[in-house]
Structure formats: structure tokens, C-alpha cells
CSV table of C-alpha atoms and ligand atoms in Angstrom, one decimal:
chain,number,residue,atom,x,y,z
P,1,UNK,CA,0.0,0.0,0.0
P,2,UNK,CA,2.8,2.4,1.0
P,3,UNK,CA,4.5,1.8,-2.3
P,4,UNK,CA,1.4,2.4,-4.2
P,5,UNK,CA,1.0,5.8,-2.6
P,6,UNK,CA,4.6,6.5,-3.3
P,7,UNK,CA,4.1,5.8,-7.0
P,8,UNK,CA,1.1,8.1,-7.0
P,9,UNK,CA,3.1,10.9,-5.4
P,10,UNK,CA,5.8,10.4,-8.0
P,11,UNK,CA,3.6,10.2,-11.1
P,12,UNK,CA,1.2,13.0,-10.3
P,13,UNK,CA,3.4,16.0,-11.1
P,14,UNK,CA,4.4,14.2,-14.3
P,15,UNK,CA,0.8,14.0,-15.6
P,16,UNK,CA,0.2,17.6,-14.6
P,17,UNK,CA,3.2,18.7,-16.7
P,18,UNK,CA,2.3,16.5,-19.6
P,19,UNK,CA,-1.2,18.1,-20.0
P,20,UNK,CA,0.3,21.6,-20.5
P,21,UNK,CA,3.2,20.4,-22.7
P,22,UNK,CA,5.6,21.2,-19.9
P,23,UNK,CA,4.8,25.0,-20.2
P,24,UNK,CA,4.0,26.9,-17.0
P,25,UNK,CA,0.3,27.9,-17.2
P,26,UNK,CA,-0.5,31.6,-16.9
P,27,UNK,CA,-3.4,32.7,-14.6
P,28,UNK,CA,-6.6,33.7,-16.4
P,29,UNK,CA,-7.8,36.0,-13.7
P,30,UNK,CA,-11.3,36.0,-15.1
P,31,UNK,CA,-14.2,37.1,-13.2
P,32,UNK,CA,-17.6,35.5,-13.7
P,33,UNK,CA,-19.5,38.4,-12.2
P,34,UNK,CA,-18.1,40.8,-14.8
P,35,UNK,CA,-21.1,41.0,-17.3
P,36,UNK,CA,-19.3,43.3,-19.7
P,37,UNK,CA,-16.4,40.8,-20.0
P,38,UNK,CA,-18.9,37.9,-20.5
P,39,UNK,CA,-20.8,39.8,-23.1
P,40,UNK,CA,-17.5,40.6,-25.0
P,41,UNK,CA,-16.5,37.0,-24.7
P,42,UNK,CA,-19.8,35.9,-26.1
P,43,UNK,CA,-19.4,38.2,-29.1
P,44,UNK,CA,-15.8,36.9,-29.8
P,45,UNK,CA,-17.0,33.3,-29.4
P,46,UNK,CA,-19.8,33.6,-32.0
P,47,UNK,CA,-17.5,35.5,-34.3
P,48,UNK,CA,-14.4,33.6,-34.1
P,49,UNK,CA,-15.1,30.1,-32.7
P,50,UNK,CA,-18.6,29.1,-33.7
P,51,UNK,CA,-17.6,28.4,-37.2
P,52,UNK,CA,-16.1,25.2,-35.9
P,53,UNK,CA,-17.1,24.7,-32.2
P,54,UNK,CA,-20.7,24.3,-30.9
P,55,UNK,CA,-22.0,24.8,-27.5
P,56,UNK,CA,-24.7,22.2,-27.8
P,57,UNK,CA,-26.3,22.5,-24.5
P,58,UNK,CA,-26.7,26.2,-24.5
P,59,UNK,CA,-29.6,28.1,-25.9
P,60,UNK,CA,-29.2,31.6,-27.3
P,61,UNK,CA,-32.1,32.8,-25.2
P,62,UNK,CA,-30.6,31.6,-21.9
P,63,UNK,CA,-27.2,33.1,-22.8
P,64,UNK,CA,-29.0,36.4,-23.5
P,65,UNK,CA,-30.9,36.2,-20.2
P,66,UNK,CA,-27.9,35.3,-18.1
P,67,UNK,CA,-25.6,37.9,-19.6
P,68,UNK,CA,-28.1,40.7,-19.9
P,69,UNK,CA,-28.1,40.8,-23.7
P,70,UNK,CA,-31.4,42.2,-25.1
P,71,UNK,CA,-33.2,40.0,-27.6
P,72,UNK,CA,-32.8,42.5,-30.5
P,73,UNK,CA,-29.1,42.7,-30.0
P,74,UNK,CA,-28.9,38.9,-29.6
P,75,UNK,CA,-30.7,38.4,-32.9
P,76,UNK,CA,-28.9,41.1,-34.8
P,77,UNK,CA,-25.3,40.6,-33.6
P,78,UNK,CA,-24.9,37.2,-32.1
P,79,UNK,CA,-27.1,34.7,-34.1
P,80,UNK,CA,-25.7,33.9,-37.6
P,81,UNK,CA,-26.9,30.4,-38.3
P,82,UNK,CA,-29.9,30.2,-35.9
P,83,UNK,CA,-33.4,31.4,-36.7
P,84,UNK,CA,-35.0,31.5,-33.2
P,85,UNK,CA,-33.6,32.6,-29.9
P,86,UNK,CA,-34.9,29.3,-28.4
P,87,UNK,CA,-32.5,27.3,-30.4
P,88,UNK,CA,-29.4,25.5,-29.1
P,89,UNK,CA,-26.0,26.9,-30.1
P,90,UNK,CA,-25.1,24.1,-32.5
P,91,UNK,CA,-23.2,24.4,-35.7
P,92,UNK,CA,-23.9,23.0,-39.2
P,93,UNK,CA,-20.4,21.6,-39.9
P,94,UNK,CA,-20.5,17.9,-40.4
P,95,UNK,CA,-18.1,15.8,-38.3
P,96,UNK,CA,-16.9,13.8,-41.3
P,97,UNK,CA,-16.1,17.0,-43.2
P,98,UNK,CA,-14.4,18.5,-40.2
P,99,UNK,CA,-12.2,15.4,-39.8
P,100,UNK,CA,-11.2,15.6,-43.5
P,101,UNK,CA,-10.3,19.3,-43.2
P,102,UNK,CA,-8.5,19.4,-39.8
P,103,UNK,CA,-7.6,15.7,-39.2
P,104,UNK,CA,-9.8,15.7,-36.1
P,105,UNK,CA,-13.2,17.2,-35.6
P,106,UNK,CA,-13.3,20.3,-33.4
P,107,UNK,CA,-14.9,19.3,-30.0
P,108,UNK,CA,-18.0,20.8,-28.5
P,109,UNK,CA,-16.9,23.4,-26.0
P,110,UNK,CA,-19.7,23.3,-23.5
P,111,UNK,CA,-17.7,21.9,-20.6
P,112,UNK,CA,-14.1,22.6,-21.9
P,113,UNK,CA,-13.5,25.2,-19.1
P,114,UNK,CA,-14.2,22.4,-16.6
P,115,UNK,CA,-12.3,19.7,-18.4
P,116,UNK,CA,-9.1,21.8,-19.1
P,117,UNK,CA,-9.4,24.6,-16.5
P,118,UNK,CA,-9.4,28.4,-17.2
P,119,UNK,CA,-5.6,28.8,-16.9
P,120,UNK,CA,-5.0,26.1,-19.5
P,121,UNK,CA,-7.5,27.7,-21.9
P,122,UNK,CA,-6.0,31.2,-21.3
P,123,UNK,CA,-2.4,29.9,-21.9
P,124,UNK,CA,-3.6,27.8,-24.9
P,125,UNK,CA,-5.0,30.8,-26.7
P,126,UNK,CA,-1.9,32.8,-26.0
P,127,UNK,CA,0.5,30.1,-27.2
P,128,UNK,CA,0.0,29.7,-30.9
P,129,UNK,CA,3.2,30.2,-33.0
P,130,UNK,CA,4.5,30.0,-36.6
P,131,UNK,CA,6.1,26.5,-37.2
P,132,UNK,CA,7.2,25.8,-40.8
P,133,UNK,CA,7.7,22.2,-39.9
P,134,UNK,CA,3.9,21.7,-39.9
P,135,UNK,CA,1.5,21.5,-42.8
P,136,UNK,CA,-0.8,24.0,-41.3
P,137,UNK,CA,2.2,26.3,-40.6
P,138,UNK,CA,1.4,26.8,-36.8
P,139,UNK,CA,1.9,25.0,-33.6
P,140,UNK,CA,1.0,25.6,-30.0
P,141,UNK,CA,3.1,25.3,-26.9
P,142,UNK,CA,0.6,23.8,-24.6
P,143,UNK,CA,-1.1,21.6,-27.3
P,144,UNK,CA,1.7,20.1,-29.3
P,145,UNK,CA,0.9,19.6,-33.1
P,146,UNK,CA,-2.6,21.0,-32.6
P,147,UNK,CA,-5.1,20.7,-35.5
P,148,UNK,CA,-6.7,24.0,-34.9
P,149,UNK,CA,-5.5,27.0,-36.9
P,150,UNK,CA,-4.6,30.2,-35.1
P,151,UNK,CA,-8.1,31.7,-35.6
P,152,UNK,CA,-7.3,34.9,-33.6
P,153,UNK,CA,-4.2,35.9,-35.5
P,154,UNK,CA,-5.8,39.1,-36.5
P,155,UNK,CA,-6.2,40.2,-32.9
P,156,UNK,CA,-2.9,38.8,-31.7
P,157,UNK,CA,-0.6,38.9,-34.7
P,158,UNK,CA,1.8,36.1,-35.4
P,159,UNK,CA,4.2,34.8,-32.8
P,160,UNK,CA,7.6,33.1,-33.3
P,161,UNK,CA,9.9,31.4,-30.7
P,162,UNK,CA,12.0,34.1,-29.0
P,163,UNK,CA,15.7,34.1,-29.5
P,164,UNK,CA,17.5,33.0,-26.2
P,165,UNK,CA,18.3,36.5,-25.0
P,166,UNK,CA,14.8,37.9,-25.7
P,167,UNK,CA,12.9,35.0,-24.1
P,168,UNK,CA,12.9,36.7,-20.7
P,169,UNK,CA,10.9,39.6,-22.3
P,170,UNK,CA,8.5,37.2,-24.0
P,171,UNK,CA,7.7,35.5,-20.6
P,172,UNK,CA,4.8,37.0,-18.9
P,173,UNK,CA,3.6,38.9,-21.9
P,174,UNK,CA,2.6,36.2,-24.6
P,175,UNK,CA,3.2,32.6,-24.4
P,176,UNK,CA,6.4,31.9,-22.5
P,177,UNK,CA,9.4,32.1,-24.8
P,178,UNK,CA,7.4,33.5,-27.8
P,179,UNK,CA,7.5,37.1,-29.2
P,180,UNK,CA,5.4,38.9,-31.8
P,181,UNK,CA,7.1,38.4,-35.2
P,182,UNK,CA,7.0,42.1,-35.9
P,183,UNK,CA,8.1,43.1,-32.4
P,184,UNK,CA,11.1,45.0,-33.8
P,185,UNK,CA,8.8,47.3,-35.7
P,186,UNK,CA,6.8,48.2,-32.7
P,187,UNK,CA,7.7,50.8,-30.1
P,188,UNK,CA,7.2,50.0,-26.4
P,189,UNK,CA,3.9,51.7,-26.2
P,190,UNK,CA,2.4,49.9,-29.3
P,191,UNK,CA,3.7,46.6,-28.1
P,192,UNK,CA,2.2,47.1,-24.7
P,193,UNK,CA,-1.2,48.0,-26.1
P,194,UNK,CA,-1.2,45.1,-28.6
P,195,UNK,CA,-0.2,42.5,-25.9
P,196,UNK,CA,-2.6,43.8,-23.3
P,197,UNK,CA,-5.5,44.2,-25.9
P,198,UNK,CA,-5.1,40.6,-26.8
P,199,UNK,CA,-4.8,39.4,-23.3
P,200,UNK,CA,-8.1,41.1,-22.5
P,201,UNK,CA,-9.8,39.5,-25.5
P,202,UNK,CA,-8.6,36.0,-24.4
P,203,UNK,CA,-9.6,36.7,-20.8
P,204,UNK,CA,-13.1,37.6,-21.9
P,205,UNK,CA,-13.3,34.5,-24.1
P,206,UNK,CA,-12.2,32.3,-21.3
P,207,UNK,CA,-14.6,33.9,-18.9
P,208,UNK,CA,-17.4,33.2,-21.3
P,209,UNK,CA,-16.4,29.5,-21.6
P,210,UNK,CA,-16.2,29.3,-17.8
P,211,UNK,CA,-19.7,30.8,-17.6
P,212,UNK,CA,-21.0,28.2,-20.2
P,213,UNK,CA,-19.5,25.4,-18.2
P,214,UNK,CA,-21.4,26.4,-15.0
P,215,UNK,CA,-25.0,25.5,-15.9
P,216,UNK,CA,-23.7,22.3,-17.5
P,217,UNK,CA,-22.0,21.4,-14.2
P,218,UNK,CA,-25.5,21.7,-12.4
P,219,UNK,CA,-26.9,19.3,-15.0
P,220,UNK,CA,-24.1,16.9,-14.4
P,221,UNK,CA,-24.7,16.9,-10.7
P,222,UNK,CA,-28.3,16.0,-11.3
P,223,UNK,CA,-27.3,13.1,-13.5
P,224,UNK,CA,-24.7,12.0,-10.9
P,225,UNK,CA,-27.5,11.8,-8.2
P,226,UNK,CA,-29.4,9.6,-10.6
P,227,UNK,CA,-26.4,7.4,-11.1
P,228,UNK,CA,-25.9,6.9,-7.3
P,229,UNK,CA,-29.7,6.2,-6.9
P,230,UNK,CA,-29.4,3.5,-9.6
P,231,UNK,CA,-26.3,2.0,-8.0
P,232,UNK,CA,-28.1,1.8,-4.6
P,233,UNK,CA,-31.1,0.1,-6.1
P,234,UNK,CA,-28.8,-2.2,-8.0
P,235,UNK,CA,-27.0,-3.1,-4.8
P,236,UNK,CA,-30.2,-4.1,-3.1
P,237,UNK,CA,-31.3,-6.2,-6.1
P,238,UNK,CA,-27.8,-7.8,-6.2
P,239,UNK,CA,-28.0,-8.6,-2.5
P,240,UNK,CA,-31.4,-10.1,-2.7
P,241,UNK,CA,-30.3,-12.3,-5.6
P,242,UNK,CA,-27.2,-13.4,-3.7
P,243,UNK,CA,-29.3,-14.5,-0.7
P,244,UNK,CA,-31.7,-16.3,-3.1
P,245,UNK,CA,-28.8,-18.3,-4.8
P,246,UNK,CA,-27.1,-19.2,-1.4
P,247,UNK,CA,-30.4,-20.3,0.1
P,248,UNK,CA,-30.2,-23.8,-1.6
P,249,UNK,CA,-26.5,-24.2,-1.0
P,250,UNK,CA,-26.7,-23.8,2.8
J,301,HEC,C1,-11.4,26.5,-38.4
J,301,HEC,C2,-12.0,25.7,-37.3
J,301,HEC,C3,-11.7,26.2,-35.8
J,301,HEC,C4,-12.1,27.4,-35.3
J,301,HEC,C5,-12.7,28.6,-36.0
J,301,HEC,C6,-11.7,27.3,-33.9
J,301,HEC,N1,-11.2,26.1,-33.6
J,301,HEC,FE1,-10.8,25.3,-31.8
J,301,HEC,N2,-10.3,23.6,-32.6
J,301,HEC,C7,-10.4,23.2,-33.9
J,301,HEC,C8,-9.9,21.8,-34.1
J,301,HEC,C9,-9.9,21.1,-35.4
J,301,HEC,C10,-9.5,21.4,-32.8
J,301,HEC,C11,-9.0,20.0,-32.5
J,301,HEC,C12,-7.4,20.1,-32.4
J,301,HEC,C13,-6.8,18.8,-32.1
J,301,HEC,O1,-7.3,18.0,-31.4
J,301,HEC,O2,-5.6,18.7,-32.6
J,301,HEC,C14,-9.8,22.5,-31.9
J,301,HEC,C15,-9.5,22.4,-30.6
J,301,HEC,C16,-9.8,23.4,-29.7
J,301,HEC,C17,-9.5,23.3,-28.2
J,301,HEC,C18,-8.9,22.2,-27.5
J,301,HEC,C19,-9.9,21.1,-27.1
J,301,HEC,C20,-9.3,20.0,-26.4
J,301,HEC,O3,-9.1,18.9,-27.0
J,301,HEC,O4,-9.1,20.2,-25.2
J,301,HEC,C21,-10.0,24.5,-27.7
J,301,HEC,C22,-9.9,24.9,-26.2
J,301,HEC,C23,-10.4,25.3,-28.7
J,301,HEC,N3,-10.4,24.6,-29.9
J,301,HEC,C24,-10.9,26.6,-28.6
J,301,HEC,C25,-11.3,27.4,-29.6
J,301,HEC,C26,-11.7,28.8,-29.4
J,301,HEC,C27,-11.8,29.5,-28.1
J,301,HEC,C28,-12.0,29.3,-30.7
J,301,HEC,C29,-12.4,30.7,-31.0
J,301,HEC,C30,-11.4,31.7,-30.7
J,301,HEC,C31,-11.7,28.2,-31.7
J,301,HEC,N4,-11.3,27.1,-30.9
J,301,HEC,C32,-11.9,28.3,-33.0
J,301,HEC,C33,-10.9,24.0,-35.0
J,301,HEC,C34,-11.3,25.4,-34.8
């Protein structure tokens, strides 16, 4: 038993590292009570992500109600493929097509903030960089050989691995050890604005995904209760059966 515990203690940090590609995760610092941030995040999500990723358990109406977005604004600015506010936030891309295009279908993101954690998502979206060794031309520090293109490049610009001496500067701004490709053409002020602007966009997006995961968690808890209920009933049945079988043997 002791040895088993020891193995656990030794292996745990390794698995934690493996999930982030060995990169230190940056803190998202998102705030679920900040409505403005959630609204901006929703806008960014439908514009930049919903071409490929669905939120299949979320309805437009519910999102509008929760985030305080009036129905007219919702219909005009946030609904591209849906007709009615009561619809689920699904997408029309077919799984088979997506696999053909990207090698792997983009997953539904309803519970991604729970599965990966907000810090992982935040760091992931900061960590795309140009990589000529890959067919799609980009890579990601926390998701090696990712199949997703850097869809936010218009907001962030392109990053490249920083030369050794500059990596200290890259750290804490963008993905660790990455710098903007056109960094040399930017003065301090412009660089600062660009980096902070993108960080804010990503923070809002992550905040929105964290919000989306919340109601889903409630649903999961309800399902969990049913599962336990079922297991208890099953235990009683199994026990009764056992007694029945053994009656003849005794
Ligand atoms: C052009 C299609 C496309 C768009 C647009 C897109 N993605 Fe993706 N995304 C993908 C694909 C494909 C994958 C699967 C990557 C893999 O497994 O290699 C993916 C994976 C992800 C993952 C990792 C899921 C996991 O396995 O843990 C996250 C998080 C993610 N996308 C977030 C976003 C966000 C946020 C946006 C909007 C800013 C976005 N994506 C826009 C195609 C897209």
C-alpha cells in the first residue's frame, strides 16, 4: 500500500506537466461576475469560434438572459446560423467534413473550461506560434501539433519562438518564450497596447467559456445523483439475488 501511494506521489506531477506540454500555465484572472467581460466573450466566441465549435447544451435565449443581452441585440449581432432565440447553439459543420479538413473534428466546448481549467485555456489561446515544420504552418506550446488554426491571429498577430536573449521579455507577456514576429517594428507603447489588448480578449473569451460550463455542471450533478440512486437500487437487487442463490446451498 505504501509503495502504491509513493508511485502516485511520483507520477502525479508528471501527468500535470504532460497536460500543458511542460509549459507553465498563466493565470486567467477571469471574473464570472463581470457582465461586460462575459458579453464581449460571447461576441468573440460567436464571431471567431462558432464556425467550428458548438455549445450544444446552451440556448441563445438563456445566454442572453444570463448575460443581460437584449433579444434584438442577440438576434442582430450574435445569431448567424440560428433562426430563433430558443435554439441550441449548435453548428452546421459535419463531423466527417471536419475530420477531412482538420484531421480531427473540433470538439464541442460546453464543458471545456471544466475539463481543461481556465488557466489552461488562457495559456492555450496565447501560445500559438509559426512553425514551418507543420503542414498548417502553426503549432501551440501547450497543445503540441494541434489541429486548430490560429483563428485569432488578426487580434494577436503572429508569434515566433523568441531568441534566447529575448525570451525573458517574452515571458509574462505572450506565451512563454514567444515574441510577436513584428516586435522589432513596434515601439514600447504599441507593443504594450497590442499585448494587453489581446490578453483582455482572451480573458473575456475564457470567462465566457467558464460561464457556459457552469450550468452544465449543475446538469451533471443531477445526472450524478441519478447514477448513485441507480447504484443503490442495483446493490439491493444484487444482495437479494445473492441471498436467493445461497439459500439452496446452505
Ligand atoms: C477553423 C476551425 C476552428 C475554429 C474557428 C476554432 N477552432 Fe478550436 N479547434 C479546432 C480543431 C480542429 C480542434 C482540435 C485540435 C486537435 O485535437 O488537434 C480544436 C481544438 C480546440 C480546443 C482544444 C480542445 C481539447 O481537446 O481540449 C480548444 C480549447 C479550442 N479549440 C478553442 C477554440 C476557441 C476558443 C476558438 C475561437 C477563438 C476556436 N477554438 C476556434 C478548430 C477550430
